[in-house]
Amino acid sequence: MCGIVGYIGSQQAVPLLTEGLTRLEHRGYDSAGLAVLGTTGLKVAKRAGRVRDLSEALPKRFAGKVGVGHTRWATHGPANDVNAHPHTDAKGLVAVVHNGIIDNAAALRQRLSDEGVELASDTDSEVVAHLVARSEADTLEGKVSDALSAVEGTYGLAVLHVDFPDRLVVARNGSPLIVGVGEREMYVASDLAAIVRHTTTVAHLDDGEIATVTASGFTTYRLDLTRTARDATTLDIDPAEYDAGEHESFMRKEMHEQPHAAERVLRGRLDERFGTAHLGGLNMDARETRAIRRVKILGCGSAYYVGQMGAALLEELARIPADAEAASEFRYRNPIIEPDTLYVAVSQSGETIDTLLAVQEVRRKGGRVIGLVNVVGSAIARECDGGIYLHAGPEVAVASTKALTNMFLGFALLALQLGRVRDLSIADGRRLIAGLQRLPEQIEQVLAQEDQLAELAGRLAGAESLFFVGRVRGFPVAREGAQKFKEISYRHAEAYQTSELKHGPLALISPEVPTVAIVPDDELAERNVAALHEIAARRGPLVVLTHEGVDLGGLPDGAAERVVVPRNERELDPILLVVPLQLLAYHAALALGHDIDKPRNLAKSVTVE
Ligand code: AGP
């Protein structure tokens, strides 16, 4: 949520910063801004709208070789030009870009205005610019340290000051901040995506760290300005992974990357000999694994829904009671943390603040948490006692696809390992391994049905309101399908248990309200089909995601469109039913002409509560 990029070196900063902001835009796209230090001092340009609007509106001679940029997702105050970052002090000496939330902003704003400072914006972030400007420290890092000693909350921030044109100072507490090392030039960013084309040699700041960055290097400190030892490391990353390539959107690229991403999360983790999985990163031996009596999964949005799929896998394969809960609600009900419960935090970004706070709540009470996380070294990954990296590669589209698929596979691996130290037989273990090995190719087969799904999506896009229904294993699939659909098509898509329709929502079924039904070939198929008849009898249009051979029981002609997905093992079928729902959502949004990668009101990583 919000993106930061900064540059200091011998090149003109503006093109580099603008490019960096464009690559960060998925993190927030309400407004954008730049500040540069040039020969005539500090210049700031900012405005509501997209980065391209900002670029088109930059004043002439807006130049400098030191600068910072920001792309915003509004928290405090509406998305307008004044609330956009960078924020400055009254004299225009200091410019600050900030990600995160300053919890005591109201008190600091009051204190500053009591001292005669006129605040220009509605934001929490502006206070930092005034606090830095008012500090009497004689170094910029000293001024930033002074300012931050008054601040409570989370931040990743970057500061420019006209009196210190040879440096920028950055700080981190709860919002990621990296320093990138170039050839006699340096970068800072909240996300590697912003700078990966220029350098892959980076240092990740820790919470509570400040860094002074000059064109020739960087120095890190704790908040009290005692030095810390932090080296940059060169990451083995292909910058092309951060481009959409020939695809018209990142979401489409990421959906089509799923077969390869799935291979990566499974690679080296399957043990056919013993019919189990090897997850060294859990940091638990067989005895500790056996001692687990319950599993509680914590995630938000799609990560929560895939957590429900994971809970079903754990119960079926390992016979351990498991459930998933929205991490955003968890800590507010003063949860009971039990020593023999394994807590599992699931997150693509590893930054989602609700999930991070839930992890901290568990750990504060002495519980053990493992993470299923995509972004290596992210806050949640670092906070957990162990975990499984998802290896999905960078995910840029706001709507999560390949990371979600790999989360499901991560849960399958976990369930296999936990199951095999309990009652799951070696034969069943091998059966599931064979199923997992078939999945990448089967995902490919589903993706090959894109034309059929696009045609169906075009029709669904015309409906103002839709149902997505499923039962037991199929219900979280329906929830994820509805989530994806509403997220990018802006249509009202409601997920329901198929069995619950007749207890109320059936009243809404009509020719104008289509239902997408999940009907796998499992023990509930007959009951699911009975519900389809109830919908068809009320002339509700139906799209049925099912397997070859499922008898839809003679639904009237034209009552239902059937989408057939390949069959795997029953426990693993849910993920093959999720993929067509991604394509449905994608093509509905495309038909409606929406910005697929940057849906309205949303942002990729939700770092505010
Ligand atoms: C997914 O399509 C959504 N954009 C959203 O629900 C997301 O899954 C959620 O915010 C959690 O994000 P995380 O996986 O990065 O923690």
XYZ file of C-alpha atoms and ligand atoms in Angstrom:
625
model
C 0.000 0.000 0.000
C 1.703 3.142 -1.250
C 5.062 2.958 -2.948
C 8.346 4.769 -2.418
C 11.287 5.167 -4.745
C 14.366 7.365 -4.403
C 17.549 8.064 -6.338
C 20.888 9.773 -5.764
C 23.709 9.742 -8.304
C 24.948 11.339 -11.483
C 21.873 10.796 -13.655
C 18.778 12.951 -13.825
C 16.485 11.535 -11.162
C 13.081 12.318 -12.683
C 12.963 9.673 -15.455
C 14.247 7.023 -13.048
C 11.775 7.980 -10.347
C 8.860 8.119 -12.766
C 9.732 4.693 -14.135
C 10.045 3.355 -10.591
C 6.659 4.790 -9.643
C 5.026 3.223 -12.682
C 6.377 -0.144 -11.588
C 5.104 0.418 -8.056
C 1.730 1.741 -9.037
C -0.090 -1.506 -8.164
C 0.644 -0.692 -4.512
C -1.529 2.429 -4.585
C -2.788 4.570 -7.387
C -4.875 7.411 -5.988
C -2.191 10.035 -6.413
C 1.520 10.381 -7.074
C 4.299 12.857 -6.477
C 7.981 13.650 -6.864
C 10.500 15.828 -5.047
C 13.942 16.653 -6.436
C 16.877 18.614 -5.191
C 18.384 20.599 -8.060
C 20.523 23.661 -8.524
C 17.664 25.911 -7.482
C 16.703 24.008 -4.363
C 13.815 21.666 -3.569
C 11.060 21.194 -6.123
C 7.886 19.227 -5.545
C 5.218 18.114 -8.030
C 2.244 16.016 -6.964
C -1.288 15.379 -8.026
C -4.295 13.132 -7.676
C -4.545 10.424 -10.314
C -2.092 8.076 -11.918
C 1.653 8.394 -12.412
C 1.091 9.189 -16.103
C -1.061 12.185 -15.085
C 1.795 13.396 -12.910
C 4.378 12.912 -15.677
C 2.264 14.850 -18.142
C 1.861 17.712 -15.676
C 5.491 18.091 -14.541
C 6.631 21.701 -14.750
C 9.469 22.654 -17.116
C 12.964 22.480 -15.640
C 11.836 20.028 -13.009
C 15.216 18.382 -12.584
C 17.784 17.205 -10.082
C 20.109 14.329 -9.380
C 18.614 13.517 -5.981
C 14.938 12.788 -5.561
C 12.124 10.767 -4.084
C 8.766 9.671 -5.448
C 5.579 8.259 -4.024
C 2.404 6.614 -5.227
C -0.455 6.700 -2.732
C -3.431 4.709 -1.506
C -5.377 7.170 0.598
C -5.810 6.514 4.323
C -5.965 9.923 6.032
C -7.844 12.381 3.854
C -9.182 12.057 0.321
C -7.045 11.467 -2.744
C -6.338 15.021 -3.879
C -3.312 17.075 -4.890
C -2.650 18.432 -1.405
C -2.794 15.068 0.345
C -0.484 13.472 -2.227
C 3.134 12.920 -1.133
C 5.831 14.276 -0.887
C 4.935 16.490 2.057
C 7.008 19.508 2.920
C 7.503 21.874 5.839
C 6.236 25.454 5.592
C 9.557 26.823 4.271
C 9.956 24.111 1.669
C 13.264 22.865 3.101
C 12.262 19.272 3.713
C 10.367 16.736 1.591
C 9.070 13.459 3.012
C 7.434 10.420 1.434
C 5.858 7.966 3.856
C 4.217 4.544 3.791
C 2.367 3.263 6.840
C 0.244 4.935 9.487
C 1.303 7.356 12.191
C -0.927 6.362 15.095
C -0.356 9.508 17.141
C -0.779 11.850 14.153
C -3.730 13.679 15.753
C -1.676 14.510 18.865
C 1.331 15.540 16.781
C -0.805 17.708 14.497
C -2.285 19.399 17.571
C 1.156 19.937 19.090
C 2.509 21.422 15.862
C -0.429 23.741 15.398
C -0.144 24.859 19.049
C 3.434 25.769 18.158
C 2.175 27.875 15.250
C 2.757 25.441 12.391
C 0.162 25.564 9.623
C -0.564 22.094 8.335
C -1.408 22.011 4.659
C -2.880 18.529 4.264
C -5.207 16.125 6.061
C -2.525 13.445 6.240
C -0.692 11.823 9.104
C 2.528 11.883 7.048
C 2.917 15.655 6.847
C 3.869 15.876 10.532
C 7.172 14.137 9.786
C 8.240 16.919 7.401
C 7.549 19.561 10.078
C 9.229 17.557 12.824
C 12.363 17.075 10.689
C 12.434 20.779 9.797
C 12.076 21.803 13.461
C 14.795 19.497 14.786
C 17.954 21.252 15.916
C 20.226 18.312 15.212
C 23.088 19.217 12.902
C 22.912 16.177 10.638
C 20.022 14.976 8.503
C 20.055 11.542 10.137
C 19.955 13.336 13.510
C 16.938 15.365 12.423
C 15.147 12.265 11.169
C 15.992 10.416 14.357
C 14.626 13.324 16.437
C 11.442 13.386 14.390
C 10.894 9.646 14.611
C 11.409 9.600 18.368
C 8.079 11.480 18.578
C 6.283 9.207 16.134
C 4.245 6.136 17.058
C 3.121 3.851 14.273
C 4.437 2.242 11.159
C 6.589 3.787 8.520
C 8.822 3.311 5.578
C 9.993 6.787 4.720
C 12.483 8.812 2.727
C 13.558 12.371 3.488
C 15.265 15.104 1.429
C 16.595 18.340 2.901
C 17.950 21.351 1.013
C 20.803 21.775 3.505
C 22.014 18.227 2.856
C 21.935 17.869 -0.939
C 24.445 15.004 -0.949
C 22.146 12.511 0.761
C 18.738 11.133 1.420
C 17.775 9.525 4.678
C 15.388 6.595 4.889
C 13.859 4.737 7.828
C 11.783 1.657 8.400
C 9.353 0.501 11.028
C 6.784 -2.002 9.836
C 6.764 -0.885 6.176
C 9.434 -2.341 3.906
C 12.349 -0.232 2.753
C 15.334 -1.347 0.717
C 18.532 0.359 -0.391
C 19.787 -0.517 -3.878
C 23.467 -0.230 -4.770
C 24.477 0.937 -8.243
C 27.675 2.202 -9.910
C 28.341 5.508 -8.145
C 24.593 5.833 -7.696
C 22.139 4.526 -5.123
C 18.451 3.799 -5.022
C 15.874 3.358 -2.281
C 12.495 1.701 -2.647
C 9.654 0.136 -0.766
C 9.656 -2.766 -3.236
C 12.351 -4.283 -5.414
C 10.068 -3.924 -8.453
C 10.812 -0.176 -8.518
C 14.568 -0.546 -9.007
C 15.177 -4.091 -10.248
C 16.038 -2.868 -13.741
C 18.915 -0.819 -12.339
C 20.263 -2.988 -9.568
C 19.661 -6.293 -7.855
C 22.243 -5.585 -5.140
C 20.148 -4.536 -2.195
C 20.046 -4.220 1.578
C 16.758 -4.674 3.451
C 16.430 -2.359 6.426
C 15.140 -3.850 9.653
C 12.400 -2.325 11.740
C 13.831 0.511 13.808
C 16.639 1.227 11.341
C 17.662 4.463 9.621
C 20.000 4.684 6.625
C 21.906 7.587 5.182
C 22.268 7.115 1.458
C 24.775 9.070 -0.645
C 25.813 8.517 -4.259
C 28.712 6.368 -3.107
C 27.186 4.172 -0.420
C 25.017 3.858 2.627
C 25.344 3.718 6.390
C 22.764 2.226 8.730
C 21.845 3.164 12.268
C 19.392 2.346 14.988
C 16.961 5.093 15.862
C 19.363 6.310 18.548
C 22.000 6.672 15.790
C 24.241 3.875 17.019
C 25.625 2.125 13.935
C 24.292 -1.210 12.683
C 26.114 -3.622 10.393
C 24.159 -4.154 7.206
C 25.593 -5.338 3.915
C 23.970 -5.390 0.526
C 23.565 -8.763 -1.193
C 23.101 -9.487 -4.863
C 19.831 -11.310 -5.499
C 19.503 -14.004 -8.129
C 16.557 -12.424 -9.916
C 15.629 -12.015 -13.546
C 14.346 -8.428 -13.938
C 12.122 -9.650 -16.813
C 9.946 -11.393 -14.195
C 8.718 -7.938 -13.248
C 7.484 -7.172 -16.791
C 4.164 -8.152 -18.312
C 6.017 -9.202 -21.493
C 3.690 -9.955 -24.375
C 0.662 -10.145 -22.067
C -1.812 -7.310 -22.028
C -1.979 -7.349 -18.245
C -0.072 -8.742 -15.289
C -3.115 -10.727 -14.195
C -3.196 -12.595 -17.496
C 0.538 -13.192 -17.352
C 0.310 -14.444 -13.780
C -2.600 -16.785 -14.519
C -0.613 -18.316 -17.361
C 2.478 -18.661 -15.189
C 0.620 -20.981 -12.817
C 1.827 -24.310 -14.243
C 5.478 -23.267 -13.828
C 4.877 -21.617 -10.486
C 3.210 -24.819 -9.273
C 6.233 -26.875 -10.341
C 8.482 -24.527 -8.383
C 6.625 -24.843 -5.087
C 6.657 -28.644 -5.351
C 10.252 -28.973 -6.518
C 12.489 -30.880 -4.114
C 9.715 -31.212 -1.544
C 8.100 -34.526 -2.553
C 9.428 -37.835 -1.248
C 7.927 -40.675 -3.311
C 9.803 -43.332 -1.379
C 8.034 -42.551 1.885
C 4.963 -40.966 0.314
C 5.508 -37.709 2.170
C 6.687 -34.130 1.832
C 9.886 -32.599 3.157
C 9.475 -29.107 4.503
C 12.740 -28.324 6.246
C 11.724 -24.708 6.773
C 9.074 -25.681 9.323
C 11.850 -26.087 11.897
C 9.932 -28.919 13.588
C 11.017 -32.502 14.104
C 8.706 -35.504 13.772
C 7.946 -35.536 17.512
C 6.925 -31.881 17.540
C 4.883 -32.419 14.386
C 3.052 -35.325 16.008
C 2.284 -33.275 19.095
C 0.100 -30.845 17.103
C -3.547 -31.251 18.125
C -5.135 -28.473 16.117
C -4.279 -26.122 13.243
C -5.491 -22.532 13.013
C -4.938 -20.754 9.698
C -4.820 -16.952 9.534
C -4.994 -14.855 6.378
C -6.973 -12.085 4.715
C -9.121 -11.964 1.601
C -8.136 -14.632 -0.885
C -5.447 -15.869 1.494
C -8.227 -16.530 4.036
C -10.318 -18.426 1.472
C -7.376 -20.568 0.417
C -6.788 -21.063 4.139
C -10.237 -22.648 4.287
C -9.217 -24.953 1.453
C -6.046 -25.714 3.407
C -7.995 -26.496 6.563
C -10.056 -29.035 4.619
C -6.863 -30.640 3.296
C -5.381 -30.849 6.797
C -8.513 -32.400 8.250
C -8.864 -34.915 5.431
C -5.235 -35.945 5.091
C -3.812 -35.461 8.562
C -7.070 -35.868 10.521
C -6.167 -32.828 12.621
C -8.992 -30.414 13.482
C -8.245 -27.322 11.419
C -9.977 -24.102 10.598
C -9.221 -20.774 8.983
C -10.081 -17.361 10.319
C -9.832 -13.846 8.896
C -6.621 -12.529 10.411
C -8.175 -9.061 10.515
C -10.671 -10.213 13.161
C -8.526 -12.642 15.084
C -6.733 -10.523 17.647
C -9.789 -8.439 18.498
C -11.554 -11.356 20.109
C -8.736 -12.009 22.562
C -8.083 -15.474 21.131
C -7.107 -18.402 23.328
C -3.644 -19.511 22.227
C -2.995 -23.177 22.911
C 0.472 -24.737 23.065
C -0.472 -27.767 20.967
C -2.072 -25.685 18.204
C -0.036 -24.913 15.111
C -0.846 -21.434 13.780
C -0.320 -20.891 10.060
C -0.110 -17.379 8.617
C -0.730 -17.254 4.873
C 0.186 -14.230 2.778
C 1.457 -13.448 -0.704
C 3.071 -10.137 0.198
C 4.155 -11.035 3.701
C 3.220 -7.445 4.531
C -0.514 -7.544 5.200
C -0.718 -5.737 8.504
C -3.780 -7.618 9.774
C -1.982 -10.919 9.258
C 1.252 -9.602 10.722
C -0.539 -8.359 13.842
C -2.304 -11.715 14.215
C 1.084 -13.457 14.064
C 2.434 -11.099 16.707
C -0.587 -11.764 18.915
C 0.016 -15.516 18.727
C 3.729 -15.219 19.394
C 3.230 -12.753 22.255
C 1.089 -15.404 23.936
C 3.691 -18.108 23.347
C 2.111 -19.863 20.345
C 4.024 -21.371 17.440
C 3.390 -19.817 14.012
C 4.593 -20.927 10.627
C 4.189 -18.856 7.466
C 3.071 -19.723 3.956
C 4.521 -16.637 2.340
C 5.559 -15.672 -1.177
C 7.837 -12.681 -0.654
C 11.154 -13.859 0.740
C 12.370 -11.925 3.764
C 9.065 -10.095 4.194
C 7.832 -8.992 7.606
C 5.509 -11.980 8.144
C 8.143 -14.457 6.972
C 10.601 -12.955 9.426
C 8.135 -12.910 12.285
C 7.236 -16.612 12.020
C 8.970 -19.550 13.713
C 9.365 -21.308 10.379
C 7.525 -21.709 7.134
C 7.142 -22.625 3.523
C 8.117 -20.153 0.831
C 5.693 -20.277 -2.080
C 8.126 -19.535 -4.951
C 5.360 -18.111 -7.130
C 7.631 -15.287 -8.358
C 6.660 -11.624 -8.198
C 2.903 -11.075 -8.289
C 1.956 -7.605 -9.500
C -1.769 -7.728 -10.344
C -3.928 -6.763 -7.389
C -6.052 -9.865 -7.992
C -4.004 -12.765 -6.682
C -3.809 -15.861 -8.888
C -0.524 -17.744 -9.024
C 0.330 -17.014 -5.388
C -3.053 -18.374 -4.350
C -2.511 -21.572 -6.327
C 0.852 -22.028 -4.663
C -0.714 -21.394 -1.248
C -3.054 -24.295 -1.916
C -0.096 -26.471 -2.897
C 1.789 -25.321 0.185
C -1.147 -26.532 2.296
C -1.169 -29.834 0.399
C 2.516 -30.319 1.222
C 1.921 -29.440 4.865
C -1.057 -31.805 5.091
C 1.004 -34.565 3.515
C 3.860 -34.142 5.965
C 1.552 -33.882 8.978
C -0.568 -36.752 7.685
C 2.362 -39.097 7.218
C 3.477 -38.780 10.838
C -0.091 -39.787 11.730
C -2.550 -42.076 10.001
C -2.126 -41.287 6.338
C -0.895 -44.493 4.709
C 2.124 -44.629 2.469
C -0.203 -45.648 -0.379
C -2.359 -42.570 0.150
C 0.758 -40.433 0.456
C 1.977 -41.735 -2.903
C -1.481 -41.289 -4.426
C -1.414 -37.619 -3.428
C 2.136 -37.113 -4.632
C 1.127 -38.482 -8.023
C -1.851 -36.113 -7.987
C 0.362 -33.151 -7.129
C 2.728 -34.068 -9.948
C -0.171 -34.097 -12.431
C -1.455 -30.696 -11.367
C 0.817 -28.343 -13.378
C -0.218 -30.002 -16.635
C -3.869 -30.046 -15.626
C -3.722 -26.328 -14.802
C -2.370 -25.877 -18.327
C -5.403 -27.779 -19.660
C -7.779 -25.482 -17.784
C -5.956 -22.426 -19.116
C -6.418 -23.840 -22.605
C -10.190 -23.491 -22.095
C -9.819 -19.728 -22.018
C -11.900 -19.113 -25.152
C -14.938 -20.929 -23.762
C -14.573 -19.149 -20.440
C -14.142 -15.760 -22.132
C -17.372 -16.277 -24.019
C -19.234 -17.213 -20.822
C -17.666 -14.316 -18.931
C -18.896 -11.883 -21.566
C -22.436 -13.007 -20.761
C -21.972 -12.992 -16.977
C -20.562 -9.476 -17.147
C -24.015 -8.249 -18.146
C -25.507 -9.261 -14.791
C -25.522 -6.757 -11.947
C -25.552 -9.522 -9.365
C -24.389 -13.158 -9.297
C -24.179 -16.110 -6.950
C -21.189 -18.415 -6.612
C -22.162 -21.613 -4.811
C -20.391 -24.725 -3.596
C -20.432 -27.218 -0.752
C -17.772 -28.344 1.732
C -14.545 -28.454 -0.363
C -16.358 -26.432 -3.017
C -17.489 -23.600 -0.733
C -14.126 -21.849 -0.322
C -13.707 -22.286 -4.079
C -16.991 -20.403 -4.555
C -15.852 -17.737 -2.089
C -12.623 -17.231 -3.990
C -14.523 -17.155 -7.297
C -16.879 -14.472 -6.004
C -13.979 -12.502 -4.536
C -12.082 -12.491 -7.821
C -15.201 -11.572 -9.770
C -16.229 -8.649 -7.585
C -12.659 -7.402 -7.194
C -12.097 -6.682 -10.873
C -15.560 -6.655 -12.497
C -17.223 -4.559 -9.716
C -20.304 -6.762 -10.041
C -22.039 -7.915 -6.890
C -20.927 -11.534 -6.542
C -22.075 -13.397 -3.475
C -20.740 -16.756 -2.362
C -23.088 -19.160 -0.625
C -23.131 -22.755 0.478
C -25.299 -24.502 -2.105
C -27.127 -26.199 0.743
C -28.086 -22.849 2.278
C -29.723 -21.335 -0.808
C -33.149 -22.665 0.061
C -32.907 -21.111 3.513
C -33.181 -17.598 2.143
C -31.183 -16.440 -0.880
C -33.226 -18.506 -3.332
C -35.633 -15.562 -3.148
C -33.123 -13.598 -5.232
C -32.819 -16.132 -8.035
C -34.328 -14.887 -11.304
C -33.405 -14.772 -15.017
C -31.329 -11.665 -14.204
C -29.233 -13.330 -11.488
C -26.880 -16.035 -12.772
C -25.335 -18.677 -10.517
C -21.879 -20.155 -10.952
C -22.049 -23.573 -9.284
C -19.124 -25.739 -8.208
C -20.145 -29.363 -8.739
C -17.145 -31.695 -8.504
C -17.530 -35.412 -8.954
C -17.553 -36.172 -5.232
C -19.856 -37.558 -2.561
C -22.020 -34.418 -2.765
C -22.536 -34.380 -6.529
C -26.118 -35.656 -6.390
C -27.148 -33.143 -3.764
C -25.466 -30.350 -5.699
C -27.364 -31.351 -8.826
C -30.643 -31.254 -6.899
C -29.892 -27.630 -5.986
C -29.193 -26.832 -9.647
C -32.700 -27.991 -10.463
C -34.125 -25.680 -7.819
C -32.261 -22.773 -9.429
C -33.269 -23.774 -12.967
C -36.920 -24.084 -11.875
C -36.758 -20.393 -10.968
C -35.199 -19.640 -14.376
C -31.867 -18.677 -12.855
C -29.099 -18.967 -15.498
C -26.430 -21.500 -14.507
C -22.726 -21.993 -15.201
C -21.641 -25.342 -13.774
C -17.990 -26.117 -13.092
C -17.780 -29.856 -12.966
C -16.014 -33.050 -14.017
C -16.546 -35.278 -17.016
C -19.290 -37.771 -16.343
C -21.229 -35.837 -13.694
C -24.889 -36.325 -14.556
C -26.690 -33.003 -14.329
C -29.926 -34.955 -14.164
C -31.623 -33.728 -17.301
C -31.673 -30.001 -16.706
C -33.872 -28.328 -19.339
C -32.095 -27.400 -22.592
C -30.145 -24.181 -22.291
C -30.594 -24.023 -18.519
C -26.916 -24.600 -17.754
C -23.529 -24.035 -19.369
C -21.108 -26.757 -18.389
C -17.375 -26.140 -17.888
C -15.513 -29.419 -17.482
C -12.210 -29.376 -15.605
C -9.715 -32.241 -15.417
C -10.141 -34.621 -12.498
C -7.361 -35.113 -9.954
C -7.528 -36.674 -6.489
C -10.653 -35.425 -4.712
C -8.630 -33.626 -2.058
C -6.695 -31.701 -4.727
C -9.601 -30.957 -7.069
C -10.424 -27.559 -5.510
C -7.470 -25.789 -7.089
C -8.425 -26.993 -10.572
C -11.868 -25.516 -9.979
C -10.372 -22.177 -8.889
C -8.452 -21.580 -12.135
C -11.535 -21.301 -14.425
C -13.025 -18.841 -11.941
C -9.960 -16.637 -12.354
C -10.478 -16.676 -16.111
C -14.186 -15.898 -15.733
C -13.415 -12.880 -13.553
C -10.635 -11.721 -15.844
C -12.725 -11.866 -19.011
C -15.753 -10.275 -17.361
C -13.573 -7.342 -16.283
C -12.053 -7.173 -19.754
C -15.500 -7.136 -21.365
C -16.485 -4.296 -19.044
C -13.372 -2.330 -19.981
C -11.916 -2.168 -16.481
C -8.313 -1.638 -15.486
C -7.628 -5.285 -14.657
C -4.385 -4.882 -12.740
C -5.451 -1.843 -10.745
C -9.085 -2.235 -9.739
C -10.755 0.781 -8.208
C -10.316 1.459 -4.486
C -7.868 -1.419 -3.972
C -4.102 -1.851 -3.742
C -1.816 -4.835 -3.864
C -0.513 -4.972 -0.309
C -2.766 -3.882 2.504
C -0.413 -2.446 5.095
C -3.018 -0.534 7.083
C -5.494 -1.977 9.567
C -6.718 -11.149 -3.688
O -7.153 -11.196 -4.999
C -6.900 -9.866 -3.029
N -6.248 -8.800 -3.702
C -6.729 -9.817 -1.520
O -7.844 -10.406 -0.962
C -5.459 -10.455 -0.919
O -5.489 -11.837 -1.096
C -5.377 -10.098 0.574
O -5.323 -8.711 0.720
C -4.210 -10.738 1.277
O -2.989 -10.342 0.736
P -1.669 -11.104 1.099
O -1.781 -12.482 0.526
O -0.574 -10.305 0.471
O -1.572 -11.152 2.602
